[in-house]
mmCIF file of C-alpha atoms in Angstrom:
data_model
loop_
_atom_site.group_PDB
_atom_site.id
_atom_site.type_symbol
_atom_site.label_atom_id
_atom_site.label_comp_id
_atom_site.label_asym_id
_atom_site.label_seq_id
_atom_site.Cartn_x
_atom_site.Cartn_y
_atom_site.Cartn_z
ATOM 1 C CA MET A 1006 124.895 78.326 109.759
ATOM 2 C CA ILE A 1007 126.183 81.857 110.351
ATOM 3 C CA MET A 1008 126.140 82.587 106.609
ATOM 4 C CA PHE A 1009 122.558 81.265 106.416
ATOM 5 C CA THR A 1010 121.554 83.673 109.206
ATOM 6 C CA TYR A 1011 123.126 86.605 107.353
ATOM 7 C CA ILE A 1012 121.273 85.621 104.161
ATOM 8 C CA MET A 1013 117.962 85.386 105.991
ATOM 9 C CA VAL A 1014 118.520 88.797 107.624
ATOM 10 C CA PHE A 1015 119.157 90.197 104.144
ATOM 11 C CA VAL A 1016 116.003 88.597 102.701
ATOM 12 C CA ILE A 1017 113.758 89.731 105.577
ATOM 13 C CA ALA A 1018 115.229 93.241 105.568
ATOM 14 C CA PHE A 1019 114.729 93.470 101.800
ATOM 15 C CA ALA A 1020 111.120 92.305 102.057
ATOM 16 C CA GLY A 1021 110.231 94.785 104.801
ATOM 17 C CA ALA A 1022 111.956 97.683 103.061
ATOM 18 C CA PHE A 1023 110.112 96.873 99.819
ATOM 19 C CA VAL A 1024 106.763 96.952 101.643
ATOM 20 C CA GLN A 1025 107.691 100.363 103.017
ATOM 21 C CA GLY A 1026 108.987 101.423 99.610
ATOM 22 C CA ILE A 1027 105.606 101.009 97.938
ATOM 23 C CA THR A 1028 103.331 102.038 100.841
ATOM 24 C CA GLY A 1029 105.419 104.443 102.923
ATOM 25 C CA PHE A 1030 105.262 102.328 106.106
ATOM 26 C CA GLY A 1031 104.949 98.740 107.336
ATOM 27 C CA SER A 1032 108.561 97.584 107.369
ATOM 28 C CA ALA A 1033 108.707 97.275 111.172
ATOM 29 C CA MET A 1034 105.754 94.867 111.152
ATOM 30 C CA VAL A 1035 107.553 92.597 108.669
ATOM 31 C CA TRP A 1036 110.882 92.761 110.445
ATOM 32 C CA MET A 1037 109.572 92.203 113.963
ATOM 33 C CA SER A 1038 107.449 89.289 112.720
ATOM 34 C CA PHE A 1039 110.266 87.384 110.985
ATOM 35 C CA LEU A 1040 113.658 88.552 112.274
ATOM 36 C CA PRO A 1041 113.103 86.931 115.723
ATOM 37 C CA LEU A 1042 112.816 83.592 113.903
ATOM 38 C CA VAL A 1043 116.486 83.801 112.847
ATOM 39 C CA ILE A 1044 118.113 86.097 115.446
ATOM 40 C CA ALA A 1045 117.428 86.921 119.083
ATOM 41 C CA LEU A 1046 114.532 89.293 119.859
ATOM 42 C CA PRO A 1047 116.752 91.985 121.454
ATOM 43 C CA GLU A 1048 118.907 92.036 118.312
ATOM 44 C CA ALA A 1049 115.818 92.277 116.103
ATOM 45 C CA SER A 1050 114.502 95.137 118.242
ATOM 46 C CA ALA A 1051 117.823 96.962 117.883
ATOM 47 C CA LEU A 1052 118.094 96.351 114.132
ATOM 48 C CA THR A 1053 114.594 97.656 113.335
ATOM 49 C CA PRO A 1054 115.040 101.344 114.275
ATOM 50 C CA ALA A 1055 118.565 101.353 112.781
ATOM 51 C CA MET A 1056 117.296 100.074 109.417
ATOM 52 C CA LEU A 1057 114.331 102.458 109.511
ATOM 53 C CA THR A 1058 116.814 105.280 110.056
ATOM 54 C CA ILE A 1059 118.829 104.164 107.031
ATOM 55 C CA ILE A 1060 115.704 104.102 104.852
ATOM 56 C CA GLY A 1061 114.685 107.505 106.225
ATOM 57 C CA ILE A 1062 118.064 109.054 105.420
ATOM 58 C CA GLN A 1063 118.061 107.550 101.929
ATOM 59 C CA MET A 1064 114.547 108.743 101.119
ATOM 60 C CA THR A 1065 115.015 112.162 102.727
ATOM 61 C CA ILE A 1066 118.094 112.786 100.553
ATOM 62 C CA LYS A 1067 116.343 111.629 97.402
ATOM 63 C CA LEU A 1068 113.008 113.386 98.071
ATOM 64 C CA HIS A 1069 114.056 116.457 100.109
ATOM 65 C CA LYS A 1070 112.610 118.825 97.492
ATOM 66 C CA ASN A 1071 109.188 117.260 98.034
ATOM 67 C CA ILE A 1072 109.100 117.696 101.818
ATOM 68 C CA ASN A 1073 106.440 120.087 103.076
ATOM 69 C CA TRP A 1074 108.172 121.409 106.190
ATOM 70 C CA LYS A 1075 105.059 123.005 107.652
ATOM 71 C CA MET A 1076 103.291 119.664 107.321
ATOM 72 C CA SER A 1077 106.175 117.624 108.763
ATOM 73 C CA VAL A 1078 107.785 119.493 111.660
ATOM 74 C CA VAL A 1079 104.766 119.744 113.980
ATOM 75 C CA PRO A 1080 103.875 116.015 113.910
ATOM 76 C CA LEU A 1081 107.513 115.228 114.521
ATOM 77 C CA VAL A 1082 107.917 117.507 117.547
ATOM 78 C CA VAL A 1083 104.600 116.445 119.100
ATOM 79 C CA SER A 1084 105.341 112.757 118.547
ATOM 80 C CA PHE A 1085 108.579 113.044 120.544
ATOM 81 C CA ILE A 1086 106.569 114.346 123.484
ATOM 82 C CA SER A 1087 103.608 111.978 123.218
ATOM 83 C CA THR A 1088 105.830 108.917 122.965
ATOM 84 C CA ALA A 1089 106.498 109.370 126.660
ATOM 85 C CA ILE A 1090 102.723 109.422 127.244
ATOM 86 C CA GLY A 1091 102.398 106.101 125.420
ATOM 87 C CA ALA A 1092 105.158 104.608 127.512
ATOM 88 C CA TRP A 1093 103.386 105.886 130.659
ATOM 89 C CA ILE A 1094 100.061 104.313 129.581
ATOM 90 C CA MET A 1095 101.868 100.996 129.206
ATOM 91 C CA THR A 1096 102.661 101.077 132.931
ATOM 92 C CA PHE A 1097 99.012 100.380 133.820
ATOM 93 C CA THR A 1098 97.828 98.352 130.844
ATOM 94 C CA THR A 1099 99.136 95.389 128.851
ATOM 95 C CA ALA A 1100 100.600 95.007 125.382
ATOM 96 C CA THR A 1101 97.860 92.488 124.602
ATOM 97 C CA THR A 1102 95.073 94.971 125.409
ATOM 98 C CA MET A 1103 96.670 97.673 123.290
ATOM 99 C CA GLN A 1104 97.240 95.266 120.397
ATOM 100 C CA LEU A 1105 93.515 94.425 120.402
ATOM 101 C CA VAL A 1106 92.520 98.103 120.591
ATOM 102 C CA LEU A 1107 94.961 99.148 117.895
ATOM 103 C CA GLY A 1108 93.986 96.205 115.675
ATOM 104 C CA VAL A 1109 90.271 97.011 115.772
ATOM 105 C CA PHE A 1110 91.005 100.724 115.259
ATOM 106 C CA LEU A 1111 93.169 100.213 112.174
ATOM 107 C CA VAL A 1112 90.752 97.767 110.535
ATOM 108 C CA ILE A 1113 87.811 100.148 111.075
ATOM 109 C CA VAL A 1114 89.782 103.125 109.741
ATOM 110 C CA GLY A 1115 90.983 101.155 106.699
ATOM 111 C CA ILE A 1116 87.476 99.939 105.851
ATOM 112 C CA TYR A 1117 86.048 103.446 106.400
ATOM 113 C CA PHE A 1118 88.508 105.018 103.975
ATOM 114 C CA PHE A 1119 87.849 102.288 101.408
ATOM 115 C CA ALA A 1120 84.087 102.903 101.753
ATOM 116 C CA THR A 1121 84.490 106.666 101.256
ATOM 117 C CA MET A 1122 87.099 106.553 98.480
ATOM 118 C CA LYS A 1123 84.720 108.124 95.964
ATOM 119 C CA LYS A 1124 84.562 111.186 98.217
ATOM 120 C CA THR A 1125 87.775 113.168 98.270
ATOM 121 C CA ILE A 1126 89.013 113.287 101.873
ATOM 122 C CA LYS A 1127 91.320 116.239 102.315
ATOM 123 C CA ILE A 1128 93.024 117.073 105.593
ATOM 124 C CA LYS A 1129 94.497 120.560 105.676
ATOM 125 C CA PRO A 1130 98.169 120.625 106.785
ATOM 126 C CA THR A 1131 97.461 122.958 109.715
ATOM 127 C CA TYR A 1132 99.421 122.980 112.953
ATOM 128 C CA ALA A 1133 96.390 121.539 114.765
ATOM 129 C CA ASN A 1134 95.924 118.609 112.391
ATOM 130 C CA GLY A 1135 99.651 117.930 112.323
ATOM 131 C CA GLY A 1136 99.712 117.996 116.105
ATOM 132 C CA ILE A 1137 96.875 115.472 116.355
ATOM 133 C CA ALA A 1138 98.614 113.114 113.889
ATOM 134 C CA GLY A 1139 101.897 113.451 115.740
ATOM 135 C CA PHE A 1140 100.265 112.943 119.132
ATOM 136 C CA VAL A 1141 98.521 109.711 118.108
ATOM 137 C CA ALA A 1142 101.647 108.468 116.319
ATOM 138 C CA GLY A 1143 103.765 109.150 119.384
ATOM 139 C CA VAL A 1144 101.355 107.407 121.743
ATOM 140 C CA PHE A 1145 101.229 104.339 119.495
ATOM 141 C CA THR A 1146 105.039 104.395 119.289
ATOM 142 C CA GLY A 1147 105.316 104.523 123.079
ATOM 143 C CA LEU A 1148 102.795 101.706 123.424
ATOM 144 C CA LEU A 1149 103.743 99.263 120.668
ATOM 145 C CA ASN A 1150 106.546 100.945 118.660
ATOM 146 C CA ILE A 1151 104.056 101.435 115.790
ATOM 147 C CA GLY A 1152 103.823 105.089 114.754
ATOM 148 C CA GLY A 1153 103.434 104.626 111.004
ATOM 149 C CA PRO A 1154 99.646 104.228 110.559
ATOM 150 C CA PRO A 1155 98.543 107.596 112.051
ATOM 151 C CA LEU A 1156 101.204 109.413 110.055
ATOM 152 C CA ALA A 1157 100.233 107.536 106.882
ATOM 153 C CA ILE A 1158 96.562 108.508 107.315
ATOM 154 C CA TYR A 1159 97.485 112.178 107.866
ATOM 155 C CA TYR A 1160 100.075 112.578 105.127
ATOM 156 C CA ASN A 1161 98.122 110.602 102.524
ATOM 157 C CA ALA A 1162 95.113 112.887 102.978
ATOM 158 C CA ALA A 1163 97.042 116.145 103.450
ATOM 159 C CA ALA A 1164 99.787 115.805 100.822
ATOM 160 C CA ASP A 1165 99.359 117.290 97.363
ATOM 161 C CA SER A 1166 101.068 114.365 95.629
ATOM 162 C CA PRO A 1167 102.274 110.796 96.295
ATOM 163 C CA LEU A 1168 105.890 111.968 96.369
ATOM 164 C CA GLN A 1169 105.085 114.647 98.956
ATOM 165 C CA TYR A 1170 103.380 112.001 101.077
ATOM 166 C CA LYS A 1171 106.412 109.712 100.731
ATOM 167 C CA ALA A 1172 108.918 112.479 101.451
ATOM 168 C CA CYS A 1173 107.143 113.725 104.575
ATOM 169 C CA ILE A 1174 106.527 110.359 106.202
ATOM 170 C CA GLU A 1175 110.071 109.120 105.497
ATOM 171 C CA PHE A 1176 111.529 112.342 106.961
ATOM 172 C CA ASN A 1177 109.511 111.751 110.113
ATOM 173 C CA PHE A 1178 110.743 108.149 110.321
ATOM 174 C CA PHE A 1179 114.338 109.306 109.817
ATOM 175 C CA MET A 1180 114.110 111.658 112.770
ATOM 176 C CA MET A 1181 111.918 109.488 115.038
ATOM 177 C CA TYR A 1182 113.827 106.264 114.623
ATOM 178 C CA GLY A 1183 117.180 108.008 114.372
ATOM 179 C CA TRP A 1184 116.549 109.223 117.918
ATOM 180 C CA ALA A 1185 115.407 105.748 118.950
ATOM 181 C CA THR A 1186 118.627 104.314 117.514
ATOM 182 C CA ILE A 1187 120.718 106.770 119.507
ATOM 183 C CA LEU A 1188 118.855 105.857 122.689
ATOM 184 C CA LYS A 1189 119.351 102.147 122.066
ATOM 185 C CA PHE A 1190 123.021 102.715 121.348
ATOM 186 C CA MET A 1191 123.436 104.637 124.610
ATOM 187 C CA SER A 1192 121.685 101.835 126.493
ATOM 188 C CA GLY A 1193 124.115 99.265 125.121
ATOM 189 C CA SER A 1194 121.676 97.471 122.780
ATOM 190 C CA TYR A 1195 124.176 97.398 119.892
ATOM 191 C CA THR A 1196 126.623 94.575 120.469
ATOM 192 C CA THR A 1197 129.294 93.374 118.035
ATOM 193 C CA GLU A 1198 126.899 90.648 116.880
ATOM 194 C CA THR A 1199 124.110 93.170 116.264
ATOM 195 C CA VAL A 1200 126.385 95.316 114.125
ATOM 196 C CA LYS A 1201 127.362 92.239 112.079
ATOM 197 C CA TYR A 1202 123.685 91.653 111.301
ATOM 198 C CA LEU A 1203 123.213 95.332 110.501
ATOM 199 C CA ILE A 1204 125.634 95.092 107.562
ATOM 200 C CA PRO A 1205 123.492 92.730 105.394
ATOM 201 C CA GLY A 1206 120.379 94.498 106.673
ATOM 202 C CA ALA A 1207 121.661 97.920 105.630
ATOM 203 C CA VAL A 1208 122.687 96.663 102.180
ATOM 204 C CA ALA A 1209 119.248 95.074 101.751
ATOM 205 C CA VAL A 1210 117.234 98.146 102.727
ATOM 206 C CA ILE A 1211 119.294 100.466 100.495
ATOM 207 C CA ILE A 1212 118.826 98.230 97.443
ATOM 208 C CA SER A 1213 115.154 97.581 98.244
ATOM 209 C CA GLY A 1214 114.580 101.279 98.926
ATOM 210 C CA ILE A 1215 115.795 102.175 95.437
ATOM 211 C CA ALA A 1216 113.597 99.489 93.859
ATOM 212 C CA GLY A 1217 110.554 100.464 95.946
ATOM 213 C CA LEU A 1218 110.921 104.176 95.184
ATOM 214 C CA HIS A 1219 111.280 103.474 91.473
ATOM 215 C CA LEU A 1220 107.955 101.596 91.548
ATOM 216 C CA PHE A 1221 106.305 104.135 93.869
ATOM 217 C CA LYS A 1222 107.008 106.972 91.403
ATOM 218 C CA LYS A 1223 104.771 105.216 88.891
ATOM 219 C CA PHE A 1224 101.777 105.334 91.247
ATOM 220 C CA ASN A 1225 99.100 108.028 91.239
ATOM 221 C CA LYS A 1226 97.374 109.232 94.389
ATOM 222 C CA LYS A 1227 94.495 106.763 94.018
ATOM 223 C CA ILE A 1228 96.819 103.767 93.863
ATOM 224 C CA VAL A 1229 98.827 105.044 96.826
ATOM 225 C CA SER A 1230 95.587 105.475 98.806
ATOM 226 C CA ILE A 1231 94.531 101.904 98.028
ATOM 227 C CA LEU A 1232 97.928 100.613 99.149
ATOM 228 C CA VAL A 1233 97.811 102.658 102.373
ATOM 229 C CA TYR A 1234 94.267 101.576 103.273
ATOM 230 C CA THR A 1235 95.062 97.938 102.488
ATOM 231 C CA MET A 1236 98.143 98.100 104.658
ATOM 232 C CA LEU A 1237 96.105 99.615 107.520
ATOM 233 C CA ILE A 1238 93.705 96.663 107.412
ATOM 234 C CA ILE A 1239 96.560 94.130 107.212
ATOM 235 C CA MET A 1240 98.392 95.732 110.141
ATOM 236 C CA GLY A 1241 95.161 95.939 112.128
ATOM 237 C CA ALA A 1242 94.338 92.285 111.513
ATOM 238 C CA TYR A 1243 97.913 91.343 112.379
ATOM 239 C CA GLN A 1244 97.856 93.257 115.699
ATOM 240 C CA PHE A 1245 94.415 91.852 116.605
ATOM 241 C CA CYS A 1246 95.447 88.248 115.866
ATOM 242 C CA LYS A 1247 98.676 88.782 117.809
ATOM 243 C CA GLY A 1248 96.663 90.130 120.746
ATOM 244 C CA MET A 1249 94.367 87.120 120.562
ATOM 245 C CA LYS A 1250 97.425 84.827 120.657
ATOM 246 C CA LEU A 1251 96.453 83.228 117.341
ATOM 247 C CA PHE A 1252 100.146 82.944 116.441
#
């Protein structure tokens, strides 16, 4: 039974990392949907930022030459601050309400970008635009631990190439979730059992990350945009259905 659990953790971790490998985000949605089916929720919550950190380190090392530091640093710094704002908002609202709001927002944004694909949407990597992206990402992280979509929208439109988009968003995840991992470690979230599950999870995300990046390098900007917009709609529909208690 224990071996079966380890195998399932490996499979789920691999699947989530592959989704992130070809879109730049989305692994947390996969992991937090399926890991609690085979391990306890607190362990799944602790594994998710740790595995995201591993992917972030791996991709940052491989793609560091493609990182646009001006584009990346401001969203990162602002997101650290605004995460606290998201956590504060959660003190007088409910997760269900925010899931419904976020779900509708992501679906509308995804459909909008699909509808305007023929028009080139370019967001300049200014401090102001980076700050807005980081602020929204931080608030969503504080509310529902979902900071990927705002960053994906910003980097996909602002980056000069798919690899620059991938490098910047993965660097942000490395720093954001690396900090989250440290905080969880300090709070005692990582037990001996959690670390045991992290071993197959880490192996899975490293292998899947290599496979996903190999495939991602074959994509042009149009294909990456389609993948990002599709993922926005899927994540939006998922959050909305979750908020409506449909599963």
